[in-house]
XYZ file of N, CA, C and O in Angstrom:
728
model
N 18.442 -14.875 14.563
C 17.373 -14.478 13.661
C 17.970 -13.537 12.603
O 18.641 -12.579 12.934
N 17.686 -13.811 11.351
C 18.258 -13.030 10.259
C 17.408 -11.788 9.987
O 16.283 -11.665 10.464
N 17.970 -10.896 9.192
C 17.261 -9.674 8.823
C 16.004 -9.999 8.013
O 14.973 -9.356 8.171
N 16.102 -11.028 7.163
C 14.946 -11.396 6.362
C 13.794 -11.864 7.234
O 12.631 -11.490 7.000
N 14.113 -12.649 8.245
C 13.076 -13.140 9.144
C 12.454 -11.996 9.925
O 11.223 -11.917 10.065
N 13.295 -11.085 10.410
C 12.772 -9.941 11.152
C 11.901 -9.046 10.276
O 10.837 -8.595 10.703
N 12.345 -8.788 9.060
C 11.541 -7.960 8.163
C 10.225 -8.638 7.807
O 9.172 -7.988 7.750
N 10.279 -9.943 7.573
C 9.050 -10.666 7.252
C 8.058 -10.592 8.406
O 6.887 -10.264 8.204
N 8.522 -10.889 9.602
C 7.630 -10.837 10.756
C 7.183 -9.407 11.052
O 6.039 -9.177 11.469
N 8.058 -8.440 10.842
C 7.676 -7.048 11.043
C 6.592 -6.609 10.074
O 5.581 -6.015 10.475
N 6.786 -6.901 8.783
C 5.767 -6.547 7.787
C 4.469 -7.307 8.027
O 3.373 -6.758 7.859
N 4.577 -8.566 8.428
C 3.372 -9.354 8.716
C 2.612 -8.767 9.899
O 1.384 -8.639 9.858
N 3.341 -8.408 10.942
C 2.694 -7.835 12.124
C 2.039 -6.497 11.797
O 0.920 -6.208 12.248
N 2.727 -5.680 11.003
C 2.158 -4.382 10.623
C 0.914 -4.587 9.766
O -0.104 -3.911 9.958
N 0.967 -5.533 8.822
C -0.194 -5.786 7.963
C -1.376 -6.301 8.774
O -2.508 -5.821 8.618
N -1.126 -7.254 9.657
C -2.223 -7.823 10.448
C -2.752 -6.803 11.452
O -3.968 -6.633 11.608
N -1.845 -6.101 12.136
C -2.282 -5.091 13.101
C -3.066 -3.964 12.447
O -4.105 -3.534 12.965
N -2.590 -3.507 11.306
C -3.308 -2.438 10.598
C -4.652 -2.922 10.082
O -5.630 -2.172 10.092
N -4.711 -4.168 9.636
C -5.982 -4.715 9.151
C -6.991 -4.840 10.287
O -8.181 -4.542 10.111
N -6.535 -5.262 11.459
C -7.444 -5.365 12.611
C -7.943 -3.980 13.015
O -9.138 -3.789 13.285
N -7.035 -3.004 13.048
C -7.453 -1.644 13.378
C -8.360 -1.071 12.296
O -9.280 -0.311 12.592
N -8.111 -1.454 11.040
C -8.915 -0.970 9.917
C -10.375 -1.372 10.071
O -11.267 -0.547 9.901
N -10.626 -2.626 10.408
C -12.011 -3.082 10.507
C -12.681 -2.597 11.786
O -13.901 -2.655 11.898
N -11.909 -2.111 12.754
C -12.508 -1.618 13.987
C -12.683 -0.105 14.000
O -13.273 0.425 14.931
N -12.186 0.590 12.982
C -12.289 2.055 12.914
C -13.702 2.477 12.549
O -14.355 1.854 11.720
N -14.137 3.568 13.139
C -15.435 4.139 12.770
C -15.261 5.314 11.800
O -16.155 5.631 11.049
N -14.106 5.936 11.827
C -13.826 7.065 10.947
C -13.322 6.525 9.607
O -12.286 5.862 9.537
N -14.044 6.821 8.554
C -13.732 6.262 7.238
C -12.402 6.788 6.711
O -11.627 6.038 6.119
N -12.117 8.046 6.927
C -10.868 8.616 6.407
C -9.659 7.966 7.067
O -8.692 7.606 6.388
N -9.697 7.778 8.365
C -8.588 7.112 9.036
C -8.490 5.652 8.626
O -7.396 5.095 8.532
N -9.625 5.024 8.389
C -9.617 3.635 7.921
C -8.956 3.533 6.547
O -8.234 2.575 6.269
N -9.163 4.530 5.697
C -8.513 4.520 4.391
C -7.001 4.661 4.516
O -6.249 4.036 3.766
N -6.539 5.454 5.461
C -5.097 5.580 5.659
C -4.512 4.284 6.221
O -3.402 3.894 5.872
N -5.262 3.599 7.079
C -4.813 2.285 7.552
C -4.809 1.283 6.402
O -3.956 0.401 6.337
N -5.766 1.424 5.491
C -5.801 0.557 4.312
C -4.546 0.747 3.468
O -4.004 -0.198 2.914
N -4.066 1.988 3.395
C -2.810 2.273 2.703
C -1.667 1.487 3.335
O -0.846 0.887 2.643
N -1.594 1.478 4.652
C -0.520 0.764 5.345
C -0.637 -0.740 5.107
O 0.372 -1.419 4.891
N -1.857 -1.266 5.110
C -2.052 -2.695 4.851
C -1.574 -3.048 3.443
O -0.831 -4.017 3.251
N -1.983 -2.250 2.452
C -1.584 -2.538 1.075
C -0.075 -2.420 0.890
O 0.543 -3.219 0.179
N 0.534 -1.446 1.518
C 1.980 -1.269 1.405
C 2.721 -2.428 2.067
O 3.727 -2.922 1.552
N 2.235 -2.895 3.211
C 2.865 -4.034 3.894
C 2.722 -5.312 3.074
O 3.654 -6.110 3.003
N 1.576 -5.493 2.468
C 1.374 -6.671 1.627
C 2.305 -6.622 0.414
O 2.836 -7.649 -0.010
N 2.547 -5.424 -0.109
C 3.504 -5.298 -1.211
C 4.898 -5.710 -0.745
O 5.635 -6.373 -1.489
N 5.260 -5.355 0.465
C 6.537 -5.798 1.016
C 6.595 -7.309 1.165
O 7.637 -7.936 0.926
N 5.483 -7.919 1.530
C 5.439 -9.383 1.640
C 5.546 -10.043 0.268
O 6.107 -11.130 0.136
N 5.008 -9.382 -0.756
C 5.169 -9.903 -2.124
C 6.641 -9.915 -2.528
O 7.086 -10.809 -3.240
N 7.393 -8.916 -2.088
C 8.824 -8.895 -2.384
C 9.503 -10.102 -1.749
O 10.369 -10.736 -2.355
N 9.092 -10.456 -0.539
C 9.668 -11.630 0.114
C 9.280 -12.921 -0.599
O 9.989 -13.912 -0.525
N 8.150 -12.916 -1.292
C 7.727 -14.091 -2.053
C 8.351 -14.101 -3.448
O 7.979 -14.921 -4.278
N 9.299 -13.177 -3.696
C 9.980 -13.029 -4.990
C 9.009 -12.718 -6.119
O 9.211 -13.123 -7.263
N 7.941 -12.004 -5.791
C 6.975 -11.560 -6.788
C 7.111 -10.050 -6.938
O 6.233 -9.280 -6.544
N 8.244 -9.630 -7.495
C 8.541 -8.197 -7.613
C 7.529 -7.467 -8.472
O 7.104 -6.357 -8.145
N 7.136 -8.088 -9.575
C 6.186 -7.442 -10.476
C 4.848 -7.230 -9.787
O 4.228 -6.169 -9.913
N 4.397 -8.217 -9.024
C 3.133 -8.087 -8.297
C 3.249 -7.008 -7.223
O 2.315 -6.243 -6.995
N 4.412 -6.913 -6.578
C 4.615 -5.890 -5.552
C 4.564 -4.491 -6.159
O 3.907 -3.590 -5.614
N 5.234 -4.304 -7.285
C 5.216 -2.990 -7.945
C 3.807 -2.671 -8.441
O 3.329 -1.541 -8.313
N 3.121 -3.665 -8.986
C 1.750 -3.458 -9.434
C 0.852 -3.115 -8.259
O -0.028 -2.252 -8.373
N 1.050 -3.787 -7.139
C 0.278 -3.495 -5.929
C 0.445 -2.033 -5.527
O -0.520 -1.352 -5.223
N 1.671 -1.551 -5.553
C 1.925 -0.173 -5.137
C 1.369 0.806 -6.166
O 0.689 1.778 -5.811
N 1.624 0.550 -7.448
C 1.179 1.492 -8.478
C -0.331 1.519 -8.625
O -0.950 2.586 -8.682
N -0.948 0.336 -8.731
C -2.380 0.281 -9.024
C -3.212 0.492 -7.772
O -4.069 1.375 -7.726
N -2.961 -0.293 -6.741
C -3.840 -0.236 -5.579
C -3.518 0.939 -4.664
O -4.412 1.700 -4.295
N -2.267 1.095 -4.293
C -1.921 2.197 -3.404
C -1.990 3.520 -4.153
O -2.568 4.487 -3.673
N -1.433 3.562 -5.353
C -1.376 4.812 -6.101
C -2.661 5.193 -6.792
O -2.936 6.369 -6.983
N -3.456 4.219 -7.176
C -4.657 4.525 -7.935
C -5.943 4.333 -7.158
O -6.703 5.275 -6.934
N -6.188 3.121 -6.742
C -7.462 2.799 -6.112
C -7.632 3.538 -4.796
O -8.691 4.108 -4.525
N -6.606 3.554 -3.981
C -6.728 4.198 -2.674
C -6.922 5.701 -2.811
O -7.735 6.292 -2.111
N -6.196 6.319 -3.726
C -6.378 7.752 -3.952
C -7.776 8.020 -4.490
O -8.440 8.994 -4.090
N -8.267 7.158 -5.351
C -9.622 7.325 -5.873
C -10.664 7.146 -4.769
O -11.657 7.875 -4.717
N -10.429 6.196 -3.860
C -11.352 6.013 -2.748
C -11.364 7.245 -1.840
O -12.428 7.696 -1.415
N -10.188 7.791 -1.558
C -10.128 9.021 -0.773
C -10.858 10.159 -1.471
O -11.613 10.908 -0.857
N -10.651 10.257 -2.770
C -11.311 11.283 -3.572
C -12.832 11.116 -3.495
O -13.561 12.086 -3.278
N -13.309 9.890 -3.633
C -14.750 9.637 -3.612
C -15.343 9.955 -2.240
O -16.407 10.576 -2.148
N -14.659 9.571 -1.170
C -15.191 9.843 0.161
C -15.143 11.325 0.502
O -16.033 11.838 1.175
N -14.113 12.016 0.045
C -14.034 13.442 0.309
C -15.128 14.201 -0.432
O -15.670 15.176 0.080
N -15.444 13.758 -1.644
C -16.476 14.438 -2.409
C -17.878 14.082 -1.946
O -18.799 14.878 -2.079
N -18.057 12.886 -1.418
C -19.403 12.416 -1.135
C -19.929 12.832 0.232
O -21.123 12.802 0.456
N -19.087 13.229 1.145
C -19.562 13.467 2.498
C -19.011 14.772 3.059
O -17.822 14.879 3.313
N -19.865 15.713 3.274
C -19.463 16.975 3.889
C -19.138 16.763 5.363
O -18.238 17.404 5.902
N -19.823 15.857 6.023
C -19.545 15.608 7.444
C -18.163 15.000 7.622
O -17.504 15.249 8.633
N -17.713 14.210 6.647
C -16.374 13.629 6.732
C -15.312 14.716 6.684
O -14.367 14.699 7.461
N -15.488 15.683 5.810
C -14.533 16.783 5.720
C -14.545 17.594 7.015
O -13.499 18.008 7.514
N -15.727 17.811 7.593
C -15.819 18.533 8.860
C -15.112 17.780 9.981
O -14.426 18.382 10.808
N -15.262 16.449 10.013
C -14.577 15.637 11.028
C -13.066 15.753 10.887
O -12.348 15.847 11.874
N -12.579 15.721 9.656
C -11.147 15.820 9.443
C -10.600 17.181 9.839
O -9.505 17.298 10.354
N -11.376 18.240 9.569
C -10.911 19.570 9.919
C -10.915 19.783 11.427
O -10.025 20.417 11.975
N -11.899 19.232 12.114
C -11.967 19.389 13.570
C -10.912 18.541 14.253
O -10.300 18.974 15.213
N -10.699 17.319 13.775
C -9.687 16.437 14.340
C -10.036 16.012 15.746
O -11.154 16.149 16.223
N -9.069 15.484 16.422
C -9.260 15.062 17.808
C -9.261 16.281 18.719
O -8.642 17.297 18.428
N -9.928 16.132 19.851
C -10.037 17.265 20.751
C -8.749 17.517 21.526
O -8.517 18.594 22.006
N -7.894 16.520 21.648
C -6.627 16.685 22.337
C -5.579 15.781 21.696
O -5.894 14.901 20.920
N -4.327 16.002 22.058
C -3.222 15.298 21.394
C -3.199 13.816 21.712
O -2.828 13.005 20.886
N -3.584 13.419 22.892
C -3.458 12.033 23.318
C -4.668 11.189 22.953
O -5.032 10.276 23.677
N -5.313 11.484 21.838
C -6.440 10.677 21.388
C -5.923 9.322 20.900
O -4.791 9.196 20.448
N -6.760 8.314 20.984
C -6.350 6.952 20.637
C -5.861 6.816 19.198
O -4.821 6.217 18.972
N -6.530 7.376 18.183
C -6.009 7.228 16.819
C -4.636 7.853 16.625
O -3.861 7.373 15.812
N -4.304 8.902 17.357
C -2.988 9.506 17.233
C -1.928 8.523 17.715
O -0.887 8.341 17.077
N -2.188 7.847 18.830
C -1.228 6.870 19.344
C -1.099 5.684 18.410
O -0.017 5.137 18.224
N -2.201 5.281 17.801
C -2.136 4.170 16.847
C -1.273 4.550 15.650
O -0.432 3.771 15.207
N -1.480 5.734 15.146
C -0.689 6.160 13.983
C 0.778 6.347 14.351
O 1.666 6.046 13.553
N 1.058 6.843 15.546
C 2.446 6.977 15.982
C 3.112 5.614 16.127
O 4.287 5.456 15.774
N 2.388 4.637 16.637
C 2.928 3.285 16.778
C 3.250 2.679 15.414
O 4.328 2.099 15.210
N 2.361 2.850 14.466
C 2.589 2.314 13.122
C 3.756 3.036 12.450
O 4.621 2.403 11.836
N 3.810 4.359 12.578
C 4.909 5.120 11.973
C 6.239 4.749 12.601
O 7.249 4.593 11.897
N 6.267 4.565 13.921
C 7.506 4.159 14.595
C 7.933 2.764 14.169
O 9.130 2.490 14.008
N 6.960 1.879 13.951
C 7.287 0.524 13.486
C 7.914 0.567 12.098
O 8.922 -0.103 11.843
N 7.314 1.341 11.201
C 7.886 1.477 9.860
C 9.289 2.079 9.919
O 10.198 1.623 9.226
N 9.479 3.085 10.738
C 10.786 3.715 10.863
C 11.816 2.736 11.402
O 12.943 2.667 10.897
N 11.451 1.968 12.411
C 12.381 0.986 12.983
C 12.774 -0.064 11.955
O 13.954 -0.426 11.839
N 11.819 -0.532 11.179
C 12.116 -1.532 10.150
C 13.026 -0.938 9.086
O 13.991 -1.577 8.651
N 12.754 0.295 8.658
C 13.579 0.920 7.629
C 15.002 1.179 8.117
O 15.968 0.931 7.386
N 15.147 1.662 9.342
C 16.485 1.922 9.876
C 17.264 0.621 10.032
O 18.428 0.517 9.630
N 16.611 -0.393 10.586
C 17.282 -1.674 10.780
C 17.675 -2.290 9.437
O 18.794 -2.794 9.281
N 16.778 -2.237 8.471
C 17.075 -2.803 7.154
C 18.207 -2.060 6.472
O 19.092 -2.683 5.869
N 18.213 -0.748 6.571
C 19.283 0.004 5.919
C 20.632 -0.254 6.583
O 21.653 -0.336 5.903
N 20.638 -0.402 7.900
C 21.891 -0.713 8.591
C 22.388 -2.122 8.249
O 23.573 -2.326 8.012
N 21.488 -3.078 8.197
C 21.882 -4.451 7.910
C 22.292 -4.621 6.444
O 23.261 -5.305 6.148
N 21.531 -4.031 5.529
C 21.873 -4.169 4.114
C 23.135 -3.394 3.785
O 23.847 -3.725 2.848
N 23.428 -2.348 4.552
C 24.659 -1.611 4.334
C 25.879 -2.394 4.800
O 26.965 -2.264 4.240
N 25.708 -3.226 5.811
C 26.826 -3.995 6.360
C 27.192 -5.182 5.478
O 28.357 -5.438 5.203
N 26.202 -5.922 5.026
C 26.455 -7.092 4.178
C 25.200 -7.402 3.368
O 24.096 -7.014 3.738
N 25.390 -8.113 2.271
C 24.261 -8.480 1.426
C 23.545 -9.687 2.004
O 24.181 -10.572 2.568
N 22.237 -9.751 1.835
C 21.503 -10.932 2.300
C 21.941 -12.183 1.531
O 22.417 -12.097 0.390
N 21.752 -13.325 2.143
C 22.202 -14.581 1.528
C 21.455 -14.885 0.233
O 22.036 -15.466 -0.681
N 20.190 -14.480 0.132
C 19.442 -14.795 -1.082
C 19.956 -14.002 -2.277
O 19.889 -14.457 -3.415
N 20.530 -12.813 -2.048
C 21.118 -12.047 -3.152
C 22.439 -12.686 -3.575
O 22.731 -12.823 -4.765
N 23.249 -13.094 -2.599
C 24.524 -13.751 -2.904
C 24.270 -15.052 -3.654
O 24.946 -15.360 -4.648
N 23.281 -15.829 -3.216
C 22.941 -17.089 -3.882
C 22.474 -16.841 -5.312
O 22.850 -17.579 -6.230
N 21.679 -15.811 -5.523
C 21.197 -15.495 -6.869
C 22.346 -15.076 -7.780
O 22.378 -15.439 -8.957
N 23.302 -14.333 -7.248
C 24.463 -13.936 -8.059
C 25.301 -15.145 -8.429
O 25.784 -15.262 -9.553
N 25.527 -16.036 -7.469
C 26.360 -17.207 -7.731
C 25.718 -18.157 -8.729
O 26.394 -18.774 -9.547
N 24.378 -18.283 -8.669
C 23.699 -19.198 -9.589
C 23.407 -18.560 -10.940
O 22.969 -19.224 -11.869
N 23.622 -17.247 -11.052
C 23.406 -16.561 -12.331
C 21.957 -16.191 -12.577
O 21.590 -15.854 -13.701
N 21.106 -16.240 -11.555
C 19.698 -15.893 -11.737
C 19.376 -14.464 -11.332
O 18.231 -14.046 -11.439
N 20.364 -13.725 -10.884
C 20.131 -12.330 -10.502
C 19.933 -11.485 -11.750
O 20.566 -11.702 -12.782
N 19.041 -10.524 -11.651
C 18.794 -9.614 -12.763
C 19.884 -8.564 -12.753
O 20.086 -7.858 -11.769
N 20.600 -8.474 -13.831
C 21.691 -7.510 -13.962
C 21.138 -6.187 -14.473
O 20.097 -6.142 -15.125
N 21.842 -5.088 -14.217
C 21.373 -3.794 -14.715
C 21.300 -3.727 -16.238
O 20.564 -2.919 -16.780
N 22.051 -4.584 -16.920
C 22.019 -4.563 -18.378
C 20.887 -5.404 -18.944
O 20.639 -5.379 -20.148
N 20.182 -6.165 -18.109
C 19.076 -6.998 -18.593
C 17.929 -6.106 -19.049
O 17.662 -5.052 -18.473
N 17.255 -6.541 -20.088
C 16.174 -5.762 -20.671
C 14.858 -6.146 -19.994
O 13.996 -6.785 -20.585
N 14.694 -5.768 -18.729
C 13.487 -6.130 -17.995
C 12.278 -5.309 -18.419
O 11.151 -5.764 -18.273
N 12.500 -4.109 -18.932
C 11.381 -3.283 -19.372
C 10.646 -3.977 -20.518
O 9.413 -4.014 -20.553
N 11.390 -4.553 -21.437
C 10.765 -5.268 -22.538
C 9.999 -6.487 -22.020
O 8.877 -6.743 -22.455
N 10.581 -7.220 -21.079
C 9.901 -8.384 -20.536
C 8.624 -7.999 -19.799
O 7.591 -8.659 -19.944
N 8.685 -6.921 -19.026
C 7.486 -6.454 -18.322
C 6.430 -5.988 -19.317
O 5.243 -6.273 -19.165
N 6.845 -5.279 -20.360
C 5.901 -4.834 -21.384
C 5.200 -5.983 -22.072
O 3.989 -5.942 -22.299
N 5.942 -7.025 -22.403
C 5.341 -8.205 -23.029
C 4.359 -8.872 -22.077
O 3.250 -9.266 -22.467
N 4.728 -8.991 -20.793
C 3.835 -9.610 -19.811
C 2.562 -8.790 -19.608
O 1.465 -9.349 -19.513
N 2.703 -7.454 -19.539
C 1.535 -6.605 -19.321
C 0.594 -6.661 -20.514
O -0.624 -6.689 -20.357
N 1.135 -6.707 -21.717
C 0.291 -6.696 -22.904
C -0.204 -8.084 -23.326
O -0.996 -8.188 -24.260
N 0.242 -9.123 -22.648
C -0.251 -10.466 -22.979
C -0.943 -11.087 -21.772
O -2.163 -11.135 -21.702
N -0.168 -11.517 -20.809
C -0.693 -12.272 -19.674
C -1.554 -11.423 -18.734
O -2.576 -11.883 -18.231
N -1.143 -10.178 -18.458
C -1.826 -9.346 -17.469
C -2.713 -8.277 -18.089
O -3.102 -7.335 -17.402
N -3.063 -8.416 -19.365
C -3.884 -7.406 -20.016
C -5.293 -7.355 -19.429
O -5.801 -6.272 -19.119
N -5.918 -8.501 -19.238
C -7.284 -8.531 -18.707
C -7.366 -7.959 -17.286
O -8.247 -7.131 -17.019
N -6.478 -8.332 -16.352
C -6.570 -7.701 -15.018
C -6.399 -6.183 -15.046
O -7.106 -5.470 -14.327
N -5.490 -5.672 -15.883
C -5.322 -4.224 -15.965
C -6.562 -3.557 -16.552
O -6.952 -2.470 -16.121
N -7.184 -4.184 -17.520
C -8.411 -3.617 -18.091
C -9.545 -3.639 -17.085
O -10.331 -2.694 -17.001
N -9.649 -4.684 -16.295
C -10.688 -4.764 -15.263
C -10.485 -3.669 -14.224
O -11.437 -3.000 -13.814
N -9.238 -3.465 -13.815
C -8.946 -2.400 -12.848
C -9.283 -1.042 -13.430
O -9.846 -0.182 -12.747
N -8.992 -0.826 -14.710
C -9.302 0.475 -15.314
C -10.809 0.705 -15.389
O -11.286 1.824 -15.173
N -11.582 -0.342 -15.669
C -13.040 -0.201 -15.694
C -13.569 0.090 -14.286
O -14.454 0.936 -14.104
N -13.019 -0.583 -13.267
C -13.438 -0.319 -11.894
C -13.113 1.117 -11.482
O -13.911 1.779 -10.810
N -11.936 1.601 -11.868
C -11.581 2.989 -11.561
C -12.531 3.966 -12.250
O -12.943 4.963 -11.657
N -12.886 3.680 -13.482
C -13.812 4.548 -14.203
C -15.190 4.529 -13.546
O -15.840 5.570 -13.395
N -15.648 3.354 -13.113
C -16.945 3.265 -12.437
C -16.930 4.040 -11.124
O -17.898 4.713 -10.782
N -15.825 3.958 -10.373
C -15.726 4.700 -9.121
C -15.719 6.205 -9.380
O -16.327 6.970 -8.629
N -15.050 6.636 -10.437
C -15.027 8.054 -10.772
C -16.411 8.542 -11.174
O -16.849 9.621 -10.756
N -17.131 7.747 -11.952
C -18.498 8.120 -12.335
C -19.389 8.164 -11.097
O -20.221 9.062 -10.937
N -19.215 7.201 -10.184
C -19.997 7.197 -8.949
C -19.713 8.416 -8.089
O -20.622 9.014 -7.517
N -18.442 8.804 -7.997
C -18.090 9.995 -7.215
C -18.678 11.246 -7.848
O -19.185 12.128 -7.145
N -18.640 11.325 -9.164
C -19.223 12.478 -9.844
C -20.739 12.516 -9.654
O -21.331 13.590 -9.472
N -21.377 11.348 -9.662
C -22.826 11.290 -9.461
C -23.203 11.709 -8.041
O -24.200 12.403 -7.832
N -22.405 11.311 -7.064
C -22.698 11.650 -5.673
C -22.540 13.144 -5.403
O -23.229 13.700 -4.547
N -21.647 13.790 -6.101
C -21.412 15.213 -5.859
C -22.278 16.119 -6.733
O -22.237 17.328 -6.584
N -23.039 15.532 -7.605
C -23.873 16.290 -8.531
C -24.931 17.067 -7.751
O -25.543 16.564 -6.817
N -25.143 18.298 -8.104
C -26.151 19.148 -7.471
C -27.491 18.893 -8.151
O -27.595 18.906 -9.367
N -28.490 18.666 -7.334
C -29.829 18.465 -7.863
C -30.472 19.810 -8.179
O -30.383 20.744 -7.384
N -31.094 19.899 -9.338
C -31.779 21.131 -9.708
C -33.092 21.278 -8.945
O -33.812 20.309 -8.746
N -33.410 22.501 -8.492
C -34.664 22.742 -7.770
C -35.730 23.132 -8.758
O -35.564 24.024 -9.568
N -36.889 22.430 -8.689
C -37.958 22.769 -9.623
C -39.150 23.364 -8.936
O -39.276 23.474 -7.800
């Protein structure tokens, strides 16, 4: 079994396991952190599908923007949620702690194994790309290509995401608004 196969199955298992735990969680804040792991694993799977731009967009827009905005909205909208987070579990061996430790250990194992394997030799798909001349060289002007793609082909999706983020921010501000007493 190659490193690529192990990483693919590892990321797939983490994404599916985190998604199953996500839909079974009752605590919204912990579910959002599991959502982070699902989105990050899916970004790793996009890399395996050779969709680097989609993977980077997934991390920047969804993990970096939407998820942080969702956390912001939930923290502002619910005082009981903040109280639950401050109180935490009553003891160390609570079930969510073990779930998070299992996920963190899985990520660590994948990262250590990948760094050891990639340090020893290059994967075959990188060698094949170099030999065929399709590998992106450091001198290639990829920033210009990405800029052209973002401003032409992907302009509408980015605008839709920005409108959704603005709507979520307005909703969070509306939920935290203090009602005047008359």
